[in-house]
mmCIF file of C-alpha atoms and ligand atoms in Angstrom:
data_model
loop_
_atom_site.group_PDB
_atom_site.id
_atom_site.type_symbol
_atom_site.label_atom_id
_atom_site.label_comp_id
_atom_site.label_asym_id
_atom_site.label_seq_id
_atom_site.Cartn_x
_atom_site.Cartn_y
_atom_site.Cartn_z
ATOM 1 C CA ASN A 558 -7.731 -27.517 1.791
ATOM 2 C CA ILE A 559 -4.357 -25.410 1.876
ATOM 3 C CA GLU A 560 -1.395 -27.313 1.649
ATOM 4 C CA LEU A 561 1.445 -24.540 2.023
ATOM 5 C CA PHE A 562 2.285 -21.099 3.198
ATOM 6 C CA PHE A 563 5.376 -19.517 2.067
ATOM 7 C CA ARG A 564 7.080 -15.889 2.503
ATOM 8 C CA ILE A 565 6.996 -14.003 -0.854
ATOM 9 C CA ASP A 566 11.008 -13.807 -0.425
ATOM 10 C CA ASP A 567 10.885 -17.598 -0.776
ATOM 11 C CA THR A 568 8.992 -17.705 -4.247
ATOM 12 C CA GLY A 569 12.152 -18.762 -5.645
ATOM 13 C CA PHE A 570 12.117 -22.014 -3.969
ATOM 14 C CA LEU A 571 8.418 -23.004 -4.965
ATOM 15 C CA PRO A 572 9.527 -25.784 -7.359
ATOM 16 C CA LEU A 573 11.624 -27.345 -4.341
ATOM 17 C CA MET A 574 8.550 -26.739 -1.848
ATOM 18 C CA LEU A 575 6.243 -28.376 -4.065
ATOM 19 C CA GLN A 576 8.692 -31.350 -4.532
ATOM 20 C CA LYS A 577 8.817 -31.535 -0.771
ATOM 21 C CA LEU A 578 4.961 -31.958 -0.662
ATOM 22 C CA GLY A 579 5.219 -34.878 -3.029
ATOM 23 C CA TYR A 580 4.373 -33.028 -6.447
ATOM 24 C CA ASN A 581 6.173 -34.032 -9.527
ATOM 25 C CA ILE A 582 8.160 -30.908 -10.550
ATOM 26 C CA HIS A 583 10.704 -30.279 -12.570
ATOM 27 C CA TYR A 584 12.776 -27.052 -12.076
ATOM 28 C CA ASP A 585 16.038 -25.401 -13.542
ATOM 29 C CA GLN A 586 18.562 -25.108 -10.710
ATOM 30 C CA GLU A 587 20.250 -21.751 -12.028
ATOM 31 C CA LEU A 588 16.749 -19.980 -12.850
ATOM 32 C CA THR A 589 15.690 -20.866 -9.126
ATOM 33 C CA ASN A 590 18.647 -19.108 -7.903
ATOM 34 C CA GLU A 591 18.118 -16.189 -9.837
ATOM 35 C CA TYR A 592 14.390 -15.502 -9.524
ATOM 36 C CA SER A 593 14.507 -12.310 -7.681
ATOM 37 C CA THR A 594 16.683 -10.668 -10.939
ATOM 38 C CA ILE A 595 14.069 -11.957 -13.265
ATOM 39 C CA ILE A 596 12.170 -9.166 -14.909
ATOM 40 C CA PRO A 597 8.751 -9.908 -15.588
ATOM 41 C CA ALA A 598 7.651 -9.996 -19.333
ATOM 42 C CA ASN A 599 3.807 -8.991 -18.418
ATOM 43 C CA ILE A 600 4.549 -5.708 -16.431
ATOM 44 C CA ASN A 601 1.313 -4.462 -15.210
ATOM 45 C CA SER A 602 -1.427 -6.979 -15.886
ATOM 46 C CA SER A 603 -3.524 -6.097 -13.057
ATOM 47 C CA MET A 604 -2.819 -2.301 -12.468
ATOM 48 C CA ASN A 605 -3.641 -0.845 -15.862
ATOM 49 C CA ALA A 606 -5.045 -1.581 -19.042
ATOM 50 C CA HIS A 607 -2.053 -0.663 -21.194
ATOM 51 C CA ASP A 608 1.492 -1.503 -21.305
ATOM 52 C CA LYS A 609 2.948 1.863 -20.929
ATOM 53 C CA THR A 610 3.134 1.750 -17.265
ATOM 54 C CA ALA A 611 5.829 -0.387 -15.832
ATOM 55 C CA TYR A 612 5.903 -0.927 -11.762
ATOM 56 C CA ILE A 613 9.485 -1.537 -10.275
ATOM 57 C CA PRO A 614 9.771 -2.596 -6.971
ATOM 58 C CA ILE A 615 13.103 -0.867 -5.174
ATOM 59 C CA SER A 616 12.574 -3.015 -1.975
ATOM 60 C CA SER A 617 10.759 -5.470 -0.261
ATOM 61 C CA GLY A 618 9.545 -6.014 3.465
ATOM 62 C CA CYS A 619 9.571 -3.401 5.895
ATOM 63 C CA ASN A 620 11.105 -2.536 9.444
ATOM 64 C CA GLN A 621 8.859 -0.254 10.824
ATOM 65 C CA PHE A 622 6.361 -2.565 12.715
ATOM 66 C CA CYS A 623 3.455 -0.133 12.581
ATOM 67 C CA ALA A 624 1.301 -1.635 15.400
ATOM 68 C CA TYR A 625 -1.494 -2.557 13.276
ATOM 69 C CA CYS A 626 0.368 -4.099 10.174
ATOM 70 C CA ILE A 627 1.064 -7.744 8.982
ATOM 71 C CA VAL A 628 3.478 -6.665 6.388
ATOM 72 C CA PRO A 629 6.787 -7.241 8.248
ATOM 73 C CA TYR A 630 5.658 -10.316 9.436
ATOM 74 C CA ALA A 631 4.330 -11.434 6.054
ATOM 75 C CA ARG A 632 6.897 -9.874 3.624
ATOM 76 C CA GLY A 633 9.906 -9.845 6.122
ATOM 77 C CA LEU A 634 12.361 -7.224 7.106
ATOM 78 C CA GLU A 635 13.429 -4.690 4.600
ATOM 79 C CA LYS A 636 15.610 -5.422 1.621
ATOM 80 C CA TRP A 637 16.991 -2.875 -0.855
ATOM 81 C CA PHE A 638 17.533 -3.820 -4.475
ATOM 82 C CA PRO A 639 20.563 -2.573 -5.946
ATOM 83 C CA VAL A 640 20.543 0.749 -7.727
ATOM 84 C CA GLU A 641 22.180 -0.848 -11.087
ATOM 85 C CA GLN A 642 19.179 -3.633 -10.962
ATOM 86 C CA ILE A 643 16.592 -0.967 -10.776
ATOM 87 C CA ILE A 644 18.241 1.322 -13.578
ATOM 88 C CA HIS A 645 18.721 -2.084 -15.733
ATOM 89 C CA GLU A 646 14.946 -2.998 -15.221
ATOM 90 C CA ALA A 647 13.784 0.597 -16.151
ATOM 91 C CA LYS A 648 15.777 0.582 -19.248
ATOM 92 C CA THR A 649 14.491 -2.688 -20.373
ATOM 93 C CA HIS A 650 11.079 -1.567 -19.997
ATOM 94 C CA LEU A 651 11.834 1.887 -21.745
ATOM 95 C CA ALA A 652 13.179 -0.054 -24.475
ATOM 96 C CA HIS A 653 9.933 -1.833 -25.005
ATOM 97 C CA GLY A 654 7.831 1.193 -25.061
ATOM 98 C CA VAL A 655 6.967 2.058 -21.741
ATOM 99 C CA LYS A 656 6.420 5.583 -21.059
ATOM 100 C CA GLU A 657 5.424 5.744 -17.097
ATOM 101 C CA ILE A 658 7.324 4.113 -14.464
ATOM 102 C CA SER A 659 6.296 3.885 -10.707
ATOM 103 C CA LEU A 660 8.933 2.650 -8.327
ATOM 104 C CA LEU A 661 7.231 0.655 -5.325
ATOM 105 C CA GLY A 662 8.393 -0.106 -1.748
ATOM 106 C CA GLN A 663 6.579 -0.288 1.610
ATOM 107 C CA ILE A 664 8.475 2.835 2.661
ATOM 108 C CA VAL A 665 9.928 3.673 -0.798
ATOM 109 C CA ASN A 666 11.871 6.721 -0.080
ATOM 110 C CA LYS A 667 13.836 4.728 2.949
ATOM 111 C CA HIS A 668 15.917 2.978 0.058
ATOM 112 C CA PRO A 669 19.470 4.689 1.096
ATOM 113 C CA ASP A 670 20.073 5.588 -2.631
ATOM 114 C CA PHE A 671 16.541 6.652 -3.552
ATOM 115 C CA LEU A 672 17.372 10.119 -4.791
ATOM 116 C CA THR A 673 20.040 8.692 -6.863
ATOM 117 C CA ILE A 674 17.704 6.333 -8.322
ATOM 118 C CA VAL A 675 15.091 9.164 -9.103
ATOM 119 C CA LYS A 676 17.619 11.217 -10.711
ATOM 120 C CA GLU A 677 19.084 8.352 -12.770
ATOM 121 C CA LEU A 678 16.029 7.325 -14.105
ATOM 122 C CA LEU A 679 14.743 11.097 -14.909
ATOM 123 C CA LYS A 680 17.679 11.280 -17.387
ATOM 124 C CA LEU A 681 16.518 7.942 -19.271
ATOM 125 C CA GLU A 682 15.348 8.480 -22.835
ATOM 126 C CA GLY A 683 11.787 7.464 -23.483
ATOM 127 C CA LEU A 684 10.667 8.291 -19.896
ATOM 128 C CA GLU A 685 7.601 10.560 -19.827
ATOM 129 C CA TRP A 686 6.520 10.241 -16.222
ATOM 130 C CA LEU A 687 7.979 9.009 -12.820
ATOM 131 C CA ARG A 688 6.098 8.090 -9.776
ATOM 132 C CA TYR A 689 6.912 6.280 -6.359
ATOM 133 C CA THR A 690 4.618 4.905 -3.766
ATOM 134 C CA SER A 691 4.240 4.688 -0.824
ATOM 135 C CA PRO A 692 6.893 7.095 0.768
ATOM 136 C CA TYR A 693 7.132 8.255 4.481
ATOM 137 C CA PRO A 694 7.215 11.766 5.732
ATOM 138 C CA THR A 695 10.123 11.472 7.946
ATOM 139 C CA TYR A 696 12.360 9.877 4.981
ATOM 140 C CA TYR A 697 11.826 12.873 2.468
ATOM 141 C CA SER A 698 14.790 15.182 2.094
ATOM 142 C CA ASN A 699 14.225 18.809 0.728
ATOM 143 C CA GLU A 700 16.019 17.775 -2.586
ATOM 144 C CA LEU A 701 13.843 15.473 -3.450
ATOM 145 C CA LEU A 702 10.676 17.733 -2.889
ATOM 146 C CA ALA A 703 12.915 20.171 -4.810
ATOM 147 C CA LEU A 704 12.730 17.686 -7.997
ATOM 148 C CA HIS A 705 8.895 17.499 -7.772
ATOM 149 C CA GLN A 706 9.119 21.388 -8.357
ATOM 150 C CA ASN A 707 12.054 21.290 -10.834
ATOM 151 C CA GLU A 708 11.700 18.046 -12.901
ATOM 152 C CA PRO A 709 8.625 17.889 -15.224
ATOM 153 C CA LYS A 710 8.839 14.222 -15.735
ATOM 154 C CA LEU A 711 8.509 13.911 -11.805
ATOM 155 C CA CYS A 712 4.864 13.646 -11.381
ATOM 156 C CA PRO A 713 2.866 16.515 -9.310
ATOM 157 C CA HIS A 714 1.563 14.038 -7.145
ATOM 158 C CA ILE A 715 2.526 12.598 -3.633
ATOM 159 C CA HIS A 716 0.780 9.832 -2.058
ATOM 160 C CA ILE A 717 1.774 10.192 1.811
ATOM 161 C CA PRO A 718 0.168 7.858 4.499
ATOM 162 C CA PHE A 719 -0.684 9.759 7.178
ATOM 163 C CA GLN A 720 -3.130 7.140 8.594
ATOM 164 C CA SER A 721 -4.451 9.702 11.609
ATOM 165 C CA GLY A 722 -4.239 13.342 12.305
ATOM 166 C CA SER A 723 -3.958 12.711 15.890
ATOM 167 C CA THR A 724 -0.663 12.511 18.059
ATOM 168 C CA PRO A 725 -1.622 10.124 20.646
ATOM 169 C CA VAL A 726 -3.116 7.917 18.160
ATOM 170 C CA LEU A 727 0.112 8.202 15.741
ATOM 171 C CA LYS A 728 2.009 7.160 19.006
ATOM 172 C CA LYS A 729 -0.008 4.110 19.739
ATOM 173 C CA MET A 730 0.543 3.153 16.008
ATOM 174 C CA PHE A 731 4.247 3.546 16.224
ATOM 175 C CA ARG A 732 4.276 5.641 13.071
ATOM 176 C CA GLY A 733 7.447 7.465 14.284
ATOM 177 C CA TYR A 734 6.070 11.181 13.603
ATOM 178 C CA ASN A 735 3.287 13.308 15.254
ATOM 179 C CA ALA A 736 0.607 15.578 13.787
ATOM 180 C CA GLU A 737 2.935 18.489 13.882
ATOM 181 C CA GLN A 738 5.306 16.755 11.475
ATOM 182 C CA CYS A 739 2.347 15.719 9.277
ATOM 183 C CA TYR A 740 1.557 19.425 8.958
ATOM 184 C CA THR A 741 5.014 20.518 8.439
ATOM 185 C CA PHE A 742 5.411 18.615 5.520
ATOM 186 C CA ILE A 743 2.425 19.605 3.814
ATOM 187 C CA ASP A 744 3.633 23.144 4.457
ATOM 188 C CA LYS A 745 6.984 22.058 2.491
ATOM 189 C CA ILE A 746 4.840 20.521 -0.263
ATOM 190 C CA ARG A 747 2.414 23.574 -0.703
ATOM 191 C CA SER A 748 5.742 26.084 -0.498
ATOM 192 C CA LEU A 749 6.737 24.484 -3.819
ATOM 193 C CA SER A 750 6.038 26.483 -6.860
ATOM 194 C CA ARG A 751 4.626 23.500 -8.727
ATOM 195 C CA PRO A 752 1.156 22.844 -7.208
ATOM 196 C CA ILE A 753 1.071 19.041 -6.300
ATOM 197 C CA SER A 754 -1.615 16.839 -5.465
ATOM 198 C CA ILE A 755 -1.382 15.126 -2.085
ATOM 199 C CA THR A 756 -3.329 12.233 -1.384
ATOM 200 C CA THR A 757 -3.456 9.801 1.780
ATOM 201 C CA ASP A 758 -4.453 6.711 3.781
ATOM 202 C CA ILE A 759 -6.271 7.138 6.841
ATOM 203 C CA ILE A 760 -7.483 4.220 9.356
ATOM 204 C CA LEU A 761 -10.898 4.835 11.291
ATOM 205 C CA GLY A 762 -11.260 3.662 14.470
ATOM 206 C CA PHE A 763 -8.250 2.496 15.871
ATOM 207 C CA PRO A 764 -8.211 1.096 19.040
ATOM 208 C CA GLY A 765 -8.740 3.885 21.491
ATOM 209 C CA GLU A 766 -9.498 6.771 18.992
ATOM 210 C CA THR A 767 -11.591 9.134 20.627
ATOM 211 C CA GLU A 768 -14.009 11.665 19.147
ATOM 212 C CA GLN A 769 -11.310 14.399 19.842
ATOM 213 C CA ASP A 770 -8.847 11.985 17.897
ATOM 214 C CA PHE A 771 -10.966 11.861 15.013
ATOM 215 C CA GLN A 772 -11.457 15.719 15.077
ATOM 216 C CA GLU A 773 -7.683 15.983 14.421
ATOM 217 C CA THR A 774 -7.936 13.902 11.490
ATOM 218 C CA LEU A 775 -10.766 15.854 10.010
ATOM 219 C CA LYS A 776 -8.580 18.823 10.742
ATOM 220 C CA LEU A 777 -5.274 17.436 8.894
ATOM 221 C CA THR A 778 -7.717 16.745 5.878
ATOM 222 C CA GLU A 779 -9.166 20.186 5.878
ATOM 223 C CA TYR A 780 -5.522 21.672 6.097
ATOM 224 C CA GLY A 781 -3.925 19.079 3.702
ATOM 225 C CA ARG A 782 -6.708 19.834 1.146
ATOM 226 C CA PHE A 783 -6.260 16.063 -0.058
ATOM 227 C CA ASP A 784 -7.375 14.931 -3.418
ATOM 228 C CA MET A 785 -8.107 11.349 -2.387
ATOM 229 C CA ILE A 786 -8.164 9.319 1.098
ATOM 230 C CA TYR A 787 -7.910 5.577 0.837
ATOM 231 C CA MET A 788 -9.941 4.981 4.136
ATOM 232 C CA GLY A 789 -9.703 1.716 6.039
ATOM 233 C CA ILE A 790 -11.797 0.863 8.756
ATOM 234 C CA TYR A 791 -9.851 -0.691 11.534
ATOM 235 C CA SER A 792 -9.652 -4.136 12.198
ATOM 236 C CA ASN A 793 -7.149 -6.809 13.983
ATOM 237 C CA ARG A 794 -4.624 -8.253 11.835
ATOM 238 C CA PRO A 795 -3.969 -11.846 13.938
ATOM 239 C CA GLY A 796 -0.132 -11.633 15.212
ATOM 240 C CA THR A 797 0.350 -7.856 15.385
ATOM 241 C CA PHE A 798 1.238 -5.926 18.247
ATOM 242 C CA ALA A 799 -2.346 -3.954 18.099
ATOM 243 C CA ASP A 800 -4.086 -7.377 18.076
ATOM 244 C CA ARG A 801 -2.063 -8.683 21.144
ATOM 245 C CA LYS A 802 -2.190 -5.397 23.203
ATOM 246 C CA TYR A 803 -4.986 -3.199 22.215
ATOM 247 C CA PRO A 804 -8.600 -4.544 22.653
ATOM 248 C CA ASP A 805 -10.501 -3.569 19.473
ATOM 249 C CA ASP A 806 -12.852 -1.364 21.354
ATOM 250 C CA ILE A 807 -14.499 1.242 18.971
ATOM 251 C CA PRO A 808 -18.008 0.125 17.829
ATOM 252 C CA TYR A 809 -18.379 -0.840 14.151
ATOM 253 C CA SER A 810 -21.113 1.697 14.004
ATOM 254 C CA VAL A 811 -18.933 4.374 15.243
ATOM 255 C CA LYS A 812 -16.126 3.527 12.789
ATOM 256 C CA HIS A 813 -18.687 3.492 10.076
ATOM 257 C CA GLU A 814 -20.179 6.874 11.058
ATOM 258 C CA ARG A 815 -16.616 8.270 11.243
ATOM 259 C CA ARG A 816 -15.781 7.212 7.632
ATOM 260 C CA SER A 817 -19.056 8.626 6.642
ATOM 261 C CA ARG A 818 -18.250 12.080 7.885
ATOM 262 C CA LEU A 819 -14.596 11.913 6.429
ATOM 263 C CA ASN A 820 -15.821 10.958 3.072
ATOM 264 C CA LYS A 821 -18.530 13.905 3.241
ATOM 265 C CA LEU A 822 -15.337 16.224 4.012
ATOM 266 C CA LEU A 823 -13.309 14.476 1.303
ATOM 267 C CA TYR A 824 -16.100 14.865 -1.381
ATOM 268 C CA GLN A 825 -16.397 18.691 -0.700
ATOM 269 C CA ILE A 826 -12.481 19.103 -1.066
ATOM 270 C CA SER A 827 -12.160 17.008 -4.151
ATOM 271 C CA THR A 828 -14.993 19.136 -5.785
ATOM 272 C CA GLU A 829 -13.080 22.284 -4.718
ATOM 273 C CA ASN A 830 -9.669 21.074 -5.813
ATOM 274 C CA ASN A 831 -10.896 19.750 -9.279
ATOM 275 C CA GLN A 832 -12.970 23.120 -9.969
ATOM 276 C CA GLN A 833 -9.640 24.685 -9.665
ATOM 277 C CA GLU A 834 -8.321 22.645 -12.415
ATOM 278 C CA ILE A 835 -10.747 24.125 -14.932
ATOM 279 C CA GLY A 836 -8.740 25.776 -18.023
ATOM 280 C CA LYS A 837 -5.492 24.201 -17.101
ATOM 281 C CA ILE A 838 -3.781 22.074 -19.711
ATOM 282 C CA ARG A 839 -2.859 18.762 -18.347
ATOM 283 C CA THR A 840 -1.301 15.503 -19.990
ATOM 284 C CA MET A 841 -3.551 12.729 -20.009
ATOM 285 C CA MET A 842 -2.937 8.620 -20.089
ATOM 286 C CA VAL A 843 -5.396 6.805 -21.884
ATOM 287 C CA ASN A 844 -6.384 3.801 -19.934
ATOM 288 C CA GLU A 845 -9.720 2.667 -21.270
ATOM 289 C CA ILE A 846 -11.675 3.613 -24.388
ATOM 290 C CA GLY A 847 -15.625 3.171 -24.162
ATOM 291 C CA ALA A 848 -17.821 1.813 -26.563
ATOM 292 C CA ASN A 849 -18.803 5.139 -27.685
ATOM 293 C CA GLY A 850 -15.420 6.349 -28.231
ATOM 294 C CA ASP A 851 -15.014 8.142 -24.787
ATOM 295 C CA LEU A 852 -11.601 8.190 -23.695
ATOM 296 C CA TYR A 853 -11.153 7.436 -19.827
ATOM 297 C CA GLY A 854 -7.689 7.771 -18.145
ATOM 298 C CA TYR A 855 -5.448 9.864 -15.474
ATOM 299 C CA THR A 856 -3.554 12.803 -15.451
ATOM 300 C CA ASP A 857 -0.130 13.647 -14.340
ATOM 301 C CA ASN A 858 -1.484 14.549 -11.031
ATOM 302 C CA MET A 859 -3.437 11.342 -10.654
ATOM 303 C CA LYS A 860 -6.788 12.522 -11.393
ATOM 304 C CA GLN A 861 -9.401 10.575 -13.226
ATOM 305 C CA ILE A 862 -10.240 12.062 -16.414
ATOM 306 C CA THR A 863 -13.019 11.640 -18.991
ATOM 307 C CA VAL A 864 -12.648 13.225 -22.669
ATOM 308 C CA LYS A 865 -15.877 12.770 -24.472
ATOM 309 C CA ALA A 866 -15.581 11.205 -27.948
ATOM 310 C CA ASN A 867 -15.241 13.865 -31.137
ATOM 311 C CA ALA A 868 -13.532 13.886 -34.372
ATOM 312 C CA LYS A 869 -10.267 14.337 -32.552
ATOM 313 C CA THR A 870 -10.469 11.371 -30.296
ATOM 314 C CA LYS A 871 -11.053 8.793 -33.504
ATOM 315 C CA GLY A 872 -8.140 6.352 -33.767
ATOM 316 C CA ILE A 873 -6.376 7.238 -30.200
ATOM 317 C CA LYS A 874 -5.122 4.070 -28.594
ATOM 318 C CA ILE A 875 -5.059 2.887 -25.110
ATOM 319 C CA GLY A 876 -1.777 4.145 -23.518
ATOM 320 C CA SER A 877 -1.363 7.216 -25.439
ATOM 321 C CA LEU A 878 -0.039 10.406 -23.529
ATOM 322 C CA LEU A 879 -2.003 13.328 -24.683
ATOM 323 C CA PRO A 880 -2.670 16.864 -23.789
ATOM 324 C CA VAL A 881 -6.300 17.947 -22.578
ATOM 325 C CA LYS A 882 -7.792 21.124 -21.425
ATOM 326 C CA ILE A 883 -9.832 20.831 -18.381
ATOM 327 C CA THR A 884 -13.369 21.739 -18.960
ATOM 328 C CA ASN A 885 -15.246 20.461 -15.909
ATOM 329 C CA GLY A 886 -14.196 19.359 -12.281
ATOM 330 C CA VAL A 887 -16.658 17.105 -10.136
ATOM 331 C CA VAL A 888 -15.749 14.833 -7.076
ATOM 332 C CA PHE A 889 -13.081 12.828 -7.711
ATOM 333 C CA LYS A 890 -13.035 13.441 -11.660
ATOM 334 C CA LEU A 891 -12.218 15.704 -14.451
ATOM 335 C CA GLU A 892 -13.390 16.262 -17.522
ATOM 336 C CA GLY A 893 -11.710 17.573 -20.775
ATOM 337 C CA THR A 894 -11.229 17.984 -24.384
ATOM 338 C CA LEU A 895 -8.254 16.923 -26.420
ATOM 339 C CA GLN A 896 -5.796 20.055 -27.503
HETATM 340 S S1 SF4 B 1475 2.174 0.088 7.611
HETATM 341 FE FE1 SF4 B 1475 3.758 0.577 6.036
HETATM 342 S S2 SF4 B 1475 5.402 1.317 7.396
HETATM 343 FE FE2 SF4 B 1475 4.139 0.673 8.685
HETATM 344 S S3 SF4 B 1475 4.712 -1.421 8.913
HETATM 345 FE FE3 SF4 B 1475 3.148 -1.690 7.355
HETATM 346 S S4 SF4 B 1475 4.371 -1.590 5.595
HETATM 347 FE FE4 SF4 B 1475 5.761 -0.976 6.946
#
């Protein structure tokens, strides 16, 4: 019963397309032309329970054409939004009470003015936290990493999708970097005087991935001490290079078993990392309040945190930024008390 497919870039033309399909649609021509510059009123309805975070796209599409990925076909080639438009959008959100801005792009730090955007945003009044996702290791400058060290508002968290720890697999994926570059990048982050939480994405069972390749991914995970890995079991995306050229030759049971082993290692690292947080003071964004008054949210270094209800938590609202002393660290979670 599907009547229409269209590219995300063509959303502004939706009323026209519906008309062509015979629907009785009235639309404002001027608004249609200016679709891409409209700032959404409801900024984060799907990602957060509060209205203190704004997600601002700074680019759309992608030119990387990783062998497995449908994004360049579905979203089109990369387009960068002008700096002035991004800053204007940020100012509008901050004027409405936003505290946290997260910049979005398929390769967010490939925007030619990325550093300028970050620096300009950091100057804006009202901004408490700045994040961005997803960056690419080969588009990082030393200056950007230095900002993570020296600018308290640039959150101490980097989500860097490595996808694999094996050079032959990365080459087949067309990622444009090798395992050695992943290690070098981790070293650069770890050399900063401010501790940065690192999270990543990994694909399990990419075509041709051997046990040795998988061992390289485990090795990278061990080295990177990742706080979280978003794991994807490989499956074909019709129309991609991998779908056309690489047989999906790793049995599902093997992919599953590799995911279990990676998860086991991740659980251990996450627990150890989180136990090292005990005693530290972190800022927490409250994202949910339980029926019993417990506060749930996330920290500046992007860890889930719970604060048990007590006299101090009474009256706290969703979307508050609060100082919390970490009292416990378990797998993927922290516990703390309000300061
Ligand atoms: S995986 Fe990311 S970088 Fe690669 S093509 Fe897809 S969107 Fe682009």
